[in-house]
CSV table of C-alpha atoms in Angstrom, one decimal:
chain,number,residue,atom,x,y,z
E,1,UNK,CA,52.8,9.9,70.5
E,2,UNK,CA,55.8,8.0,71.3
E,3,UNK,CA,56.9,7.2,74.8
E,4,UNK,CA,59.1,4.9,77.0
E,5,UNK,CA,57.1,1.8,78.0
E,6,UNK,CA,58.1,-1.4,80.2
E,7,UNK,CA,57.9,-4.4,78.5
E,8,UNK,CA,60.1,-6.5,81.3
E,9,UNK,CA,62.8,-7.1,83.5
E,10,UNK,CA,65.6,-5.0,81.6
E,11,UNK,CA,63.5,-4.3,78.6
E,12,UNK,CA,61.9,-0.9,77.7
E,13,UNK,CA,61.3,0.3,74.6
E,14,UNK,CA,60.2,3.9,73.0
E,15,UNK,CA,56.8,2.8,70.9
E,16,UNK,CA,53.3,4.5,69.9
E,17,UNK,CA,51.1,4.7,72.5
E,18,UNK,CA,47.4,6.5,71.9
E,19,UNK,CA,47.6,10.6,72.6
E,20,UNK,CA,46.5,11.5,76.1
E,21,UNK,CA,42.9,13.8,76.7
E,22,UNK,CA,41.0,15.1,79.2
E,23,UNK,CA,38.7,13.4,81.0
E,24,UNK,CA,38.6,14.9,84.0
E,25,UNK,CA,37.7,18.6,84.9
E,26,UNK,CA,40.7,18.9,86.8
E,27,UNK,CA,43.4,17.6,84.3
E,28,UNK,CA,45.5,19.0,82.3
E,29,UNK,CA,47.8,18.0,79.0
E,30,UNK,CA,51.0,19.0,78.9
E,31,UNK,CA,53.6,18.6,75.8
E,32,UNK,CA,56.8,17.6,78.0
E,33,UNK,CA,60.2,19.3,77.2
E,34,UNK,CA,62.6,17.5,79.5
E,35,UNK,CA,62.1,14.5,81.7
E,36,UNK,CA,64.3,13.1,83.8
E,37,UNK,CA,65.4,9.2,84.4
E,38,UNK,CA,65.3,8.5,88.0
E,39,UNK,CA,67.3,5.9,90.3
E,40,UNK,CA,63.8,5.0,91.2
E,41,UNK,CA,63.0,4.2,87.5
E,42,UNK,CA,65.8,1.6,88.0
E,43,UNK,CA,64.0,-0.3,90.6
E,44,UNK,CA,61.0,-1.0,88.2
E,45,UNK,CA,63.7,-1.8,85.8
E,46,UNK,CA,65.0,-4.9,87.7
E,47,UNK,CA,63.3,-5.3,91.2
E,48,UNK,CA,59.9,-4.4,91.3
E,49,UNK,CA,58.8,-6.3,87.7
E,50,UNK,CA,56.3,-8.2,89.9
E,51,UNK,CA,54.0,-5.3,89.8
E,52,UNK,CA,54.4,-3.9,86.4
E,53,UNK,CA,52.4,-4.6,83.5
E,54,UNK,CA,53.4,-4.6,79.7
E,55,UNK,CA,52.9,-1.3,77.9
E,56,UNK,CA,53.4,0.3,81.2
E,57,UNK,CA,54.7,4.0,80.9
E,58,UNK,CA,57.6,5.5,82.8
E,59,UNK,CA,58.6,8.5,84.1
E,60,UNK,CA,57.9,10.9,86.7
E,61,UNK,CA,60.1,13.4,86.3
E,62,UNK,CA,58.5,16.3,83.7
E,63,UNK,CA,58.5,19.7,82.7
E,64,UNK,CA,56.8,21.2,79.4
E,65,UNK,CA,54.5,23.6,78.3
E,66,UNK,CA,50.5,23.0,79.1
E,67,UNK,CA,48.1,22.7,76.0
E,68,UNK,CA,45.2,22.3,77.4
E,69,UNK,CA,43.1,22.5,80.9
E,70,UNK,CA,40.3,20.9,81.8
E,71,UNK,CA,37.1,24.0,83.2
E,72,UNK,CA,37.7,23.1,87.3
E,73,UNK,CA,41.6,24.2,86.4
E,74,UNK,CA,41.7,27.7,86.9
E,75,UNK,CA,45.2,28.6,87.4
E,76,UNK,CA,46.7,26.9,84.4
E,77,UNK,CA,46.1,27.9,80.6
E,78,UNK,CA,47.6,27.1,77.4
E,79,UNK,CA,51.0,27.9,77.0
E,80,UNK,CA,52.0,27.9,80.7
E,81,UNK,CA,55.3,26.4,81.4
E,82,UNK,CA,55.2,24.2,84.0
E,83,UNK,CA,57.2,21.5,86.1
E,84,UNK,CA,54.9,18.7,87.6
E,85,UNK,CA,55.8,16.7,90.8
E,86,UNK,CA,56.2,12.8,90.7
E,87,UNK,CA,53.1,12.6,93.1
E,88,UNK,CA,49.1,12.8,91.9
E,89,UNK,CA,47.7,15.2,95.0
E,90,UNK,CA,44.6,17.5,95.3
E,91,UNK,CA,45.7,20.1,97.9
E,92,UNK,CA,42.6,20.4,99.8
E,93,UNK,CA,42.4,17.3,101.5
E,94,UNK,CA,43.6,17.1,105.3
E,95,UNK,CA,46.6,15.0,104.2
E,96,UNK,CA,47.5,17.8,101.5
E,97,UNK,CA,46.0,20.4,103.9
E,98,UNK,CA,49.0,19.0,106.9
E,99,UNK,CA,51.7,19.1,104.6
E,100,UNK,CA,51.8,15.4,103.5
E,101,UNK,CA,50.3,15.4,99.7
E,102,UNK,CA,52.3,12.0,99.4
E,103,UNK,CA,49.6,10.5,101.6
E,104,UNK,CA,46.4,12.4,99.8
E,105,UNK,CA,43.4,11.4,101.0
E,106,UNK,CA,41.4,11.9,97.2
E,107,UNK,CA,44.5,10.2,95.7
E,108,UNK,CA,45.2,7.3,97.9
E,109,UNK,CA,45.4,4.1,95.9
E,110,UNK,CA,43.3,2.1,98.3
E,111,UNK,CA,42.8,-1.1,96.5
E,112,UNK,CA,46.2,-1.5,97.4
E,113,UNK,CA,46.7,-0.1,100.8
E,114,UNK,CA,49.0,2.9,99.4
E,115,UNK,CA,49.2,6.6,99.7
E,116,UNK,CA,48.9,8.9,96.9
E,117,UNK,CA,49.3,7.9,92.8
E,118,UNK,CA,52.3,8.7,91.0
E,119,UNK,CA,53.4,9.2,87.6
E,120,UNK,CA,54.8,5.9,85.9
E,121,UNK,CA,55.5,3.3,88.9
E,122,UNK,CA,53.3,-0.1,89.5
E,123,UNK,CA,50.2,-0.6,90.2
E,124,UNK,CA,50.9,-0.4,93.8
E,125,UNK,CA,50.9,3.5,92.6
E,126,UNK,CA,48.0,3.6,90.8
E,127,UNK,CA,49.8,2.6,87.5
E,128,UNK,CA,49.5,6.0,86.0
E,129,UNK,CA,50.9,6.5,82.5
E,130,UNK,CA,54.1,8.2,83.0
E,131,UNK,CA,56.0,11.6,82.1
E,132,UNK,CA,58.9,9.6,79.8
E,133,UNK,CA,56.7,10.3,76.6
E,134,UNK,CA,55.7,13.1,74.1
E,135,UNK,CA,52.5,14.1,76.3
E,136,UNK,CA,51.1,13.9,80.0
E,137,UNK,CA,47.6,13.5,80.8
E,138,UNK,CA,48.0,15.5,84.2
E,139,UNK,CA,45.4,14.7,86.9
E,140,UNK,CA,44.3,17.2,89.9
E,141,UNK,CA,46.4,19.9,87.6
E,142,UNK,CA,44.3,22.2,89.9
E,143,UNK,CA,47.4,21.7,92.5
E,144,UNK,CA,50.5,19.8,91.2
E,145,UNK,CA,51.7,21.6,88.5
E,146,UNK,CA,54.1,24.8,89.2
E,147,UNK,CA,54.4,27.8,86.7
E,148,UNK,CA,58.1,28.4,86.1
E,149,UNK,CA,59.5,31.7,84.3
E,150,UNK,CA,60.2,31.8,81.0
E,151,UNK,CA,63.8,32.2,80.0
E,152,UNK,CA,66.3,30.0,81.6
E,153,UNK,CA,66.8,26.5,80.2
E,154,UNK,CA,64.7,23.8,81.6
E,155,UNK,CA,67.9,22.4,84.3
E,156,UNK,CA,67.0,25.5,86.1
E,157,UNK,CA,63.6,24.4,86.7
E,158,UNK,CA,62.6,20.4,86.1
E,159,UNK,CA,64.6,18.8,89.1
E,160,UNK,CA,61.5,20.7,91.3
E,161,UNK,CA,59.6,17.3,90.2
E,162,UNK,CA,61.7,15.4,92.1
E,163,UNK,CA,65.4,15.6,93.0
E,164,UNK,CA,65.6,18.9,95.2
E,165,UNK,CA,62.1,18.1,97.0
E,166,UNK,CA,63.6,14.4,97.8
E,167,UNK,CA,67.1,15.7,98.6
E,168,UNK,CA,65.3,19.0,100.4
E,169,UNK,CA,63.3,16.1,102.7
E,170,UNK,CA,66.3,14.0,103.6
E,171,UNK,CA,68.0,16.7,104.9
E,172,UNK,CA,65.1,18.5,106.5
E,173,UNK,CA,64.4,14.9,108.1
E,174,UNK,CA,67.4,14.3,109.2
E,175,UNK,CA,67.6,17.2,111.6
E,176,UNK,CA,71.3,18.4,111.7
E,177,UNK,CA,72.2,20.9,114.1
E,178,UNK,CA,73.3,23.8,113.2
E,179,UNK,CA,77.1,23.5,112.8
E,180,UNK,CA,76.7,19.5,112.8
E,181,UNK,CA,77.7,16.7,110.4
E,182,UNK,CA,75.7,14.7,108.8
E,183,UNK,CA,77.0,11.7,106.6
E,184,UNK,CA,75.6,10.8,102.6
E,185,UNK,CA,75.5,7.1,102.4
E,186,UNK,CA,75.1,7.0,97.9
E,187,UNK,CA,76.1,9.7,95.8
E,188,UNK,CA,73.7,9.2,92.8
E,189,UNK,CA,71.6,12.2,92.3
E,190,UNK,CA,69.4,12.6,95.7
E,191,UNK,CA,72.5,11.8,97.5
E,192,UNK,CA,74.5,14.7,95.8
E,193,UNK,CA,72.0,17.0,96.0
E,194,UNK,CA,71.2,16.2,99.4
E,195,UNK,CA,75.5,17.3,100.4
E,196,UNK,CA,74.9,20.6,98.2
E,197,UNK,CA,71.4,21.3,99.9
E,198,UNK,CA,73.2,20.3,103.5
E,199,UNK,CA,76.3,22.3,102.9
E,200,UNK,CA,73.8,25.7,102.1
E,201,UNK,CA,71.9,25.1,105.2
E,202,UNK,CA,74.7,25.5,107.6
E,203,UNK,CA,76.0,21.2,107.6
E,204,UNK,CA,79.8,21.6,109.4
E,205,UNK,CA,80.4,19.0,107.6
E,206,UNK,CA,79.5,16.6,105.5
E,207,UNK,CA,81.0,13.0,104.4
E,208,UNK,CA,79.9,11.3,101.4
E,209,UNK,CA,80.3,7.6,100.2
E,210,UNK,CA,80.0,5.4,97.2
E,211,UNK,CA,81.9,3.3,95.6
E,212,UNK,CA,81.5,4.8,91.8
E,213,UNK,CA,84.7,7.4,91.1
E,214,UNK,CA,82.8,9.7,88.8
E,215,UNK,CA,80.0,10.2,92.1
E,216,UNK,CA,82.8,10.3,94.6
E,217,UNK,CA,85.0,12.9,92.3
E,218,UNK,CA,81.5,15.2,91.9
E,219,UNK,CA,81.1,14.8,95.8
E,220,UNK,CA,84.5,16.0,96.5
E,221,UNK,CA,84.3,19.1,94.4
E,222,UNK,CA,81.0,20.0,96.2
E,223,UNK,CA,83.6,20.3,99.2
E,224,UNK,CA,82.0,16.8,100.6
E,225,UNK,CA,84.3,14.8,102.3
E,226,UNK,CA,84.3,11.2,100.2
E,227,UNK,CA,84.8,7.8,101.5
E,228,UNK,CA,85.4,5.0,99.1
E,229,UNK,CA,83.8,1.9,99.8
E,230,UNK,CA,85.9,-0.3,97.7
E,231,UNK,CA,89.0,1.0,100.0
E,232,UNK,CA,88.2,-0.2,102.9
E,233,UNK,CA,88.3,-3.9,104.2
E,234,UNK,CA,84.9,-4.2,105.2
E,235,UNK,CA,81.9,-1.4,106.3
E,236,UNK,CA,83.4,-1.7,110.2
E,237,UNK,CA,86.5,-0.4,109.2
E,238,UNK,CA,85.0,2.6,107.2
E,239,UNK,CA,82.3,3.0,110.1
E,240,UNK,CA,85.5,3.5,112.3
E,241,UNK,CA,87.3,5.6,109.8
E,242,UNK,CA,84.2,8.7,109.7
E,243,UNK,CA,83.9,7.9,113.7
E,244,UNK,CA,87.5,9.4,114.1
E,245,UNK,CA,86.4,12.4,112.3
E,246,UNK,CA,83.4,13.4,114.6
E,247,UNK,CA,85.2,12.9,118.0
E,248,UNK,CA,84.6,8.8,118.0
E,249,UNK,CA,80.7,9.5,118.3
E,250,UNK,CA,79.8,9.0,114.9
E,251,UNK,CA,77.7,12.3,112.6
E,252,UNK,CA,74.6,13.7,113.9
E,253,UNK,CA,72.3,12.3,111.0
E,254,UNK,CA,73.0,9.6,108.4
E,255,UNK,CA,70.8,10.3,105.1
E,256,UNK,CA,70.5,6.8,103.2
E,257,UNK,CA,69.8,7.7,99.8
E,258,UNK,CA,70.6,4.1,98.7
E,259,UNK,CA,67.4,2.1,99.2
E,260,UNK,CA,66.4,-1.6,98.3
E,261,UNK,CA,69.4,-2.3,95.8
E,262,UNK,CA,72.3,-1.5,98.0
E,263,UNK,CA,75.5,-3.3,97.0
E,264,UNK,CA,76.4,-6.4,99.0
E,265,UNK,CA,73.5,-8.8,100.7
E,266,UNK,CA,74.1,-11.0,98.4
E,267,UNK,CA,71.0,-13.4,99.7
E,268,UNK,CA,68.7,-10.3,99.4
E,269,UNK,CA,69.6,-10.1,96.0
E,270,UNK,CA,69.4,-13.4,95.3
E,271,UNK,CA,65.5,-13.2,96.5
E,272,UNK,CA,64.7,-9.9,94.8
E,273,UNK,CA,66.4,-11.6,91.4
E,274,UNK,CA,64.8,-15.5,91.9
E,275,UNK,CA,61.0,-13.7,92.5
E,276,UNK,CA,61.7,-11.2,89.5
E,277,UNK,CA,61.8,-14.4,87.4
E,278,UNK,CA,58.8,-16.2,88.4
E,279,UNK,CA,55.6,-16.5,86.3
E,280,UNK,CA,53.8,-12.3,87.2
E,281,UNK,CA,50.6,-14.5,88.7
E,282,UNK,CA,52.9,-15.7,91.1
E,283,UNK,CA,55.6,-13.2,91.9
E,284,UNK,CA,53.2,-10.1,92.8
E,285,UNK,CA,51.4,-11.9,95.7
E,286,UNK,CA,55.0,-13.5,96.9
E,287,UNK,CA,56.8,-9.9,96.6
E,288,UNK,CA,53.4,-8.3,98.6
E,289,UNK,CA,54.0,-10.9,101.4
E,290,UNK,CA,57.4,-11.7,101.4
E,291,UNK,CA,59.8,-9.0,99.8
E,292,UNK,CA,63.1,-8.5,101.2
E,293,UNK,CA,65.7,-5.7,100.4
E,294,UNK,CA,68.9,-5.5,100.5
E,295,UNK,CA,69.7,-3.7,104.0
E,296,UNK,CA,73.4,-3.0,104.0
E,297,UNK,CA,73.3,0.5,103.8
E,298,UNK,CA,70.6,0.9,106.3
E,299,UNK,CA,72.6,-1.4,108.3
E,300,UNK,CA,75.7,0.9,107.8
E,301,UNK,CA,73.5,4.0,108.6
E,302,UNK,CA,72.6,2.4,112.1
E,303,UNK,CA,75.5,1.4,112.9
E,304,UNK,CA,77.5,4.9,111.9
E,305,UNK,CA,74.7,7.2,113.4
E,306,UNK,CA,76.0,8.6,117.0
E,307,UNK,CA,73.7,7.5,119.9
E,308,UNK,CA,70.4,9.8,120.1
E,309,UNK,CA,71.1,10.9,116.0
E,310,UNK,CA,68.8,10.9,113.2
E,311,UNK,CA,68.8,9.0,109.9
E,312,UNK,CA,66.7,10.1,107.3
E,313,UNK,CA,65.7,7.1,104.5
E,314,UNK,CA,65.1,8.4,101.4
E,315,UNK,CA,66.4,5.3,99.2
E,316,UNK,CA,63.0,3.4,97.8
E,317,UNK,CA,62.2,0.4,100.4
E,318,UNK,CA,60.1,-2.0,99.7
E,319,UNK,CA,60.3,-5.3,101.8
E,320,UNK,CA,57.5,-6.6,104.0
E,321,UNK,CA,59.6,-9.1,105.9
E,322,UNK,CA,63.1,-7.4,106.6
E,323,UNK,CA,64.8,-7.9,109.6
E,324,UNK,CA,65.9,-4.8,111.7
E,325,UNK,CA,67.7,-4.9,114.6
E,326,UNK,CA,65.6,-3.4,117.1
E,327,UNK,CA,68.1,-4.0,119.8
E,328,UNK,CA,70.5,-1.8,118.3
E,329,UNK,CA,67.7,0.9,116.8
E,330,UNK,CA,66.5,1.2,120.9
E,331,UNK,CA,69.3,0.8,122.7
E,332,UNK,CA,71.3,4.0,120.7
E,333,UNK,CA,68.3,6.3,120.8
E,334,UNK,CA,68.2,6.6,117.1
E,335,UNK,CA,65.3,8.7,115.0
E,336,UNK,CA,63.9,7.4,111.6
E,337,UNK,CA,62.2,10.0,109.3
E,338,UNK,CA,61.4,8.6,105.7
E,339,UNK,CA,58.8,8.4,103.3
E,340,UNK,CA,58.4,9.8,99.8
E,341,UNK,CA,58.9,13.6,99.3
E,342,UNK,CA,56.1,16.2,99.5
E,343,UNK,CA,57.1,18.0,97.0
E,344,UNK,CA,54.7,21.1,96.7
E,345,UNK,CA,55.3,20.9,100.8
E,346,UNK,CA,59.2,22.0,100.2
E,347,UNK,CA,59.0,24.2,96.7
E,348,UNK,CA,58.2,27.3,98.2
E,349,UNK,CA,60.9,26.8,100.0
E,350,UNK,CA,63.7,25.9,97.1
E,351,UNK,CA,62.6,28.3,94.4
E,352,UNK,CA,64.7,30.7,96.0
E,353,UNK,CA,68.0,28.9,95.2
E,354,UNK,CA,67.3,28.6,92.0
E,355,UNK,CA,68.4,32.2,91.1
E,356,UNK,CA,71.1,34.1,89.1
E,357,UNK,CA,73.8,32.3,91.0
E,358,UNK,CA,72.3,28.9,91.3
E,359,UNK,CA,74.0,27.7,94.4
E,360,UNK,CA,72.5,24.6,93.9
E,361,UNK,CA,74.6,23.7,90.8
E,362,UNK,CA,70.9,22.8,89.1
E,363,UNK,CA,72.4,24.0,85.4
E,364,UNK,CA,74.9,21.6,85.3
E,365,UNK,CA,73.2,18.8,87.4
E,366,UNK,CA,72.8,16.3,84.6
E,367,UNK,CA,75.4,14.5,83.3
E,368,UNK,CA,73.8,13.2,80.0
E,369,UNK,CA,71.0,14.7,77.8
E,370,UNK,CA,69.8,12.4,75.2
E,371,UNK,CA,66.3,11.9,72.7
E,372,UNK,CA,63.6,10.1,74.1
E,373,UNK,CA,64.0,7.6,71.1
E,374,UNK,CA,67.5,6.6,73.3
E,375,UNK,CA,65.7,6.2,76.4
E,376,UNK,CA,66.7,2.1,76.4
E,377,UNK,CA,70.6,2.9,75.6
E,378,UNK,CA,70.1,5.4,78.8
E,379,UNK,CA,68.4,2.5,80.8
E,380,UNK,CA,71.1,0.3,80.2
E,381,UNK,CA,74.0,3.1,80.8
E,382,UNK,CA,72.7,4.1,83.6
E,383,UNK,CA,72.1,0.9,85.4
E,384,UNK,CA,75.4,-0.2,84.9
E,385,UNK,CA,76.9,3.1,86.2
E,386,UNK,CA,78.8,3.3,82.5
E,387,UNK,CA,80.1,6.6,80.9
E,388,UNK,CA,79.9,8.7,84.3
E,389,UNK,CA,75.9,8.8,84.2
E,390,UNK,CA,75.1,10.0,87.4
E,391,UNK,CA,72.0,11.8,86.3
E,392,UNK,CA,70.3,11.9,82.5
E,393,UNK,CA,67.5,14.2,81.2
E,394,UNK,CA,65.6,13.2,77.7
E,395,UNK,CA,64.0,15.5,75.3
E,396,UNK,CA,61.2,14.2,73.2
């Protein structure tokens, strides 16, 4: 079959790669239909090459139609269309069993001190061939994968892998009141969804910023209130300027849905770009020990949050020696949820939205639809923010 594989920093390529099987009772192979490119794809891309391997498969971010279950799969048979969450979780454990199927206790990745596998990320993950590819070899298939109707085109239904349980977590996490604001720092994908999913549930208001038009335009016709970063002499200023609008307090909750490659720190940068470069034996332990990321967003967040608020984190981090200011963090009373999204925790919970109406704006969601076979022009595209890519699905 052919799929997208890593190959190195800035270099993936669509190549034949052996047919996945069963060989477990509980997996399934699915024949994917759409799957999406994820800003989180983008951090393997350029940051997080220390722990990727050549021939690596991407993806995490399927939908298709099942071909074939393995006997301890009761629920699923051929010809099922399906959408399949980014995580690897078996639904019984008392991680899954709590609510928390990223931290599953059957699909932990130990040898690594991490929670649950994933579909195409490192070996910090599991390294688990990803969903960017023909065919998925889907493990515990007994839980993940959901049964979609038949009918409506697959926009309706393949963001349930990832985007609205991520963007349905940051907003849960961040706790708005009801009638409260709640500011968007990064309008890529999770960041958009998370204003539309705030906005439904009752959000006052919500303020949005970025510095890329096309995301700030989208924003702004979602009724979010955009902030341009490039306007603004420095990130006090703009602080100040959403501080005005919320009665000089500063929103309720700040959701960060930047992560490790916000713009600015350029010393951050520098690091995550020198230890990309180094020799793989050397840069995975120095990245395990000594990774920094580039904070200015979740410096922004702390410093915009009103005293005794809530910011929710659902940008990848993935530094083990970052400074935080703890003096500010417990001095203003502030709450941090984050982590990645439990998705079949949440999609019980979305599946209603995504009706007749679709007040989610799921059908037209992506911004670019391409073949698989393009997958390194949409890399590159959407990388360097070109075209207005804010979000791209691929069909095999």
């Amino acid at each position: 079959m052919k799929a997208v594989t890593w190959q190195g920093r800035r270099d993936v390529r669509v190549e034949d790669v052996p047919d996945p099987r069963i060989e477990e009772p509980t997996d399934a192979v699915i024949r994917i239909t759409s799957t999406g490119l994820c800003g989180s794809d983008l951090h393997l891309y350029e940051v997080l090459t220390p722990f990727m391997t050549p021939g690596d498969i991407l993806g995490h971010e399927p939908m298709g139609i099942v071909e074939e279950v393995g006997p301890a799969v009761p629920d699923l048979k051929a010809g099922d269309r399906v959408v399949v969450p980014f995580q690897i979780a078996c639904g019984t454990c008392w991680m899954c069993l709590t609510g928390l199927p990223t931290q599953c206790e059957t699909t932990q990745v130990t040898g690594e001190g991490m929670g649950a596998a994933l579909f195409g990320y490192t070996r910090l993950y599991g390294s688990v061939p990803g969903a960017q590819a023909e065919y998925l070899r889907v493990p515990q298939a007994q839980f993940g994968p959901m049964k979609v109707p038949e009918g409506p085109p697959d926009d309706r239904f393949v963001y349930l892998s990832d985007v609205l349980p991520t963007a349905w977590q940051a907003v849960e996490y961040a706790s708005v009141p009801p009638g409260g604001t709640l500011a968007v720092l990064g309008l890529g994908p999770i960041g958009a969804m998370a204003c539309r999913i705030a906005r439904v549930r009752g959000a006052e208001r919500v303020f949005g910023v970025d510095l890329v038009p096309e995301r700030l335009a989208r924003a702004q016709r979602d009724g979010v209130q955009t902030y341009d970063l490039r306007a603004f002499d420095d990130e006090k200023t703009l602080v100040n300027a959403i501080r005005d609008e919320t009665g000089g307090r500063g929103p309720d909750a700040v959701i960060d849905a930047v992560g490790t490659e916000a713009h600015g720190s350029a010393a951050a940068k520098l690091a995550q770009s020198a230890t990309g470069l180094l020799p793989r034996k050397l840069s995975g332990p120095l990245a395990e020990r000594f990774s920094v990321d580039r904070l200015g967003a979740l410096y922004m967040a702390i410093d915009l949050v009103r005293r005794g608020g809530t910011i929710s984190l659902s940008g990848v981090y993935g530094g083990m020696a970052d400074p935080m200011p703890m003096l500010t963090l417990f001095d203003k009373q502030i709450q941090m949820r984050m982590g990645q999204a439990n998705v079949r925790r949440w999609t019980d919970e979305i599946m209603p939205y995504l009706v007749d109406d679709d007040p989610l704006g799921v059908d037209d969601f992506a911004t670019h639809r391409l073949p698989l076979a393009e997958a390194p022009h949409a890399y590159d595209m959407f990388q360097h923010k070109q075209d207005g890519a804010i979000k791209i699905l691929m069909q095999p």
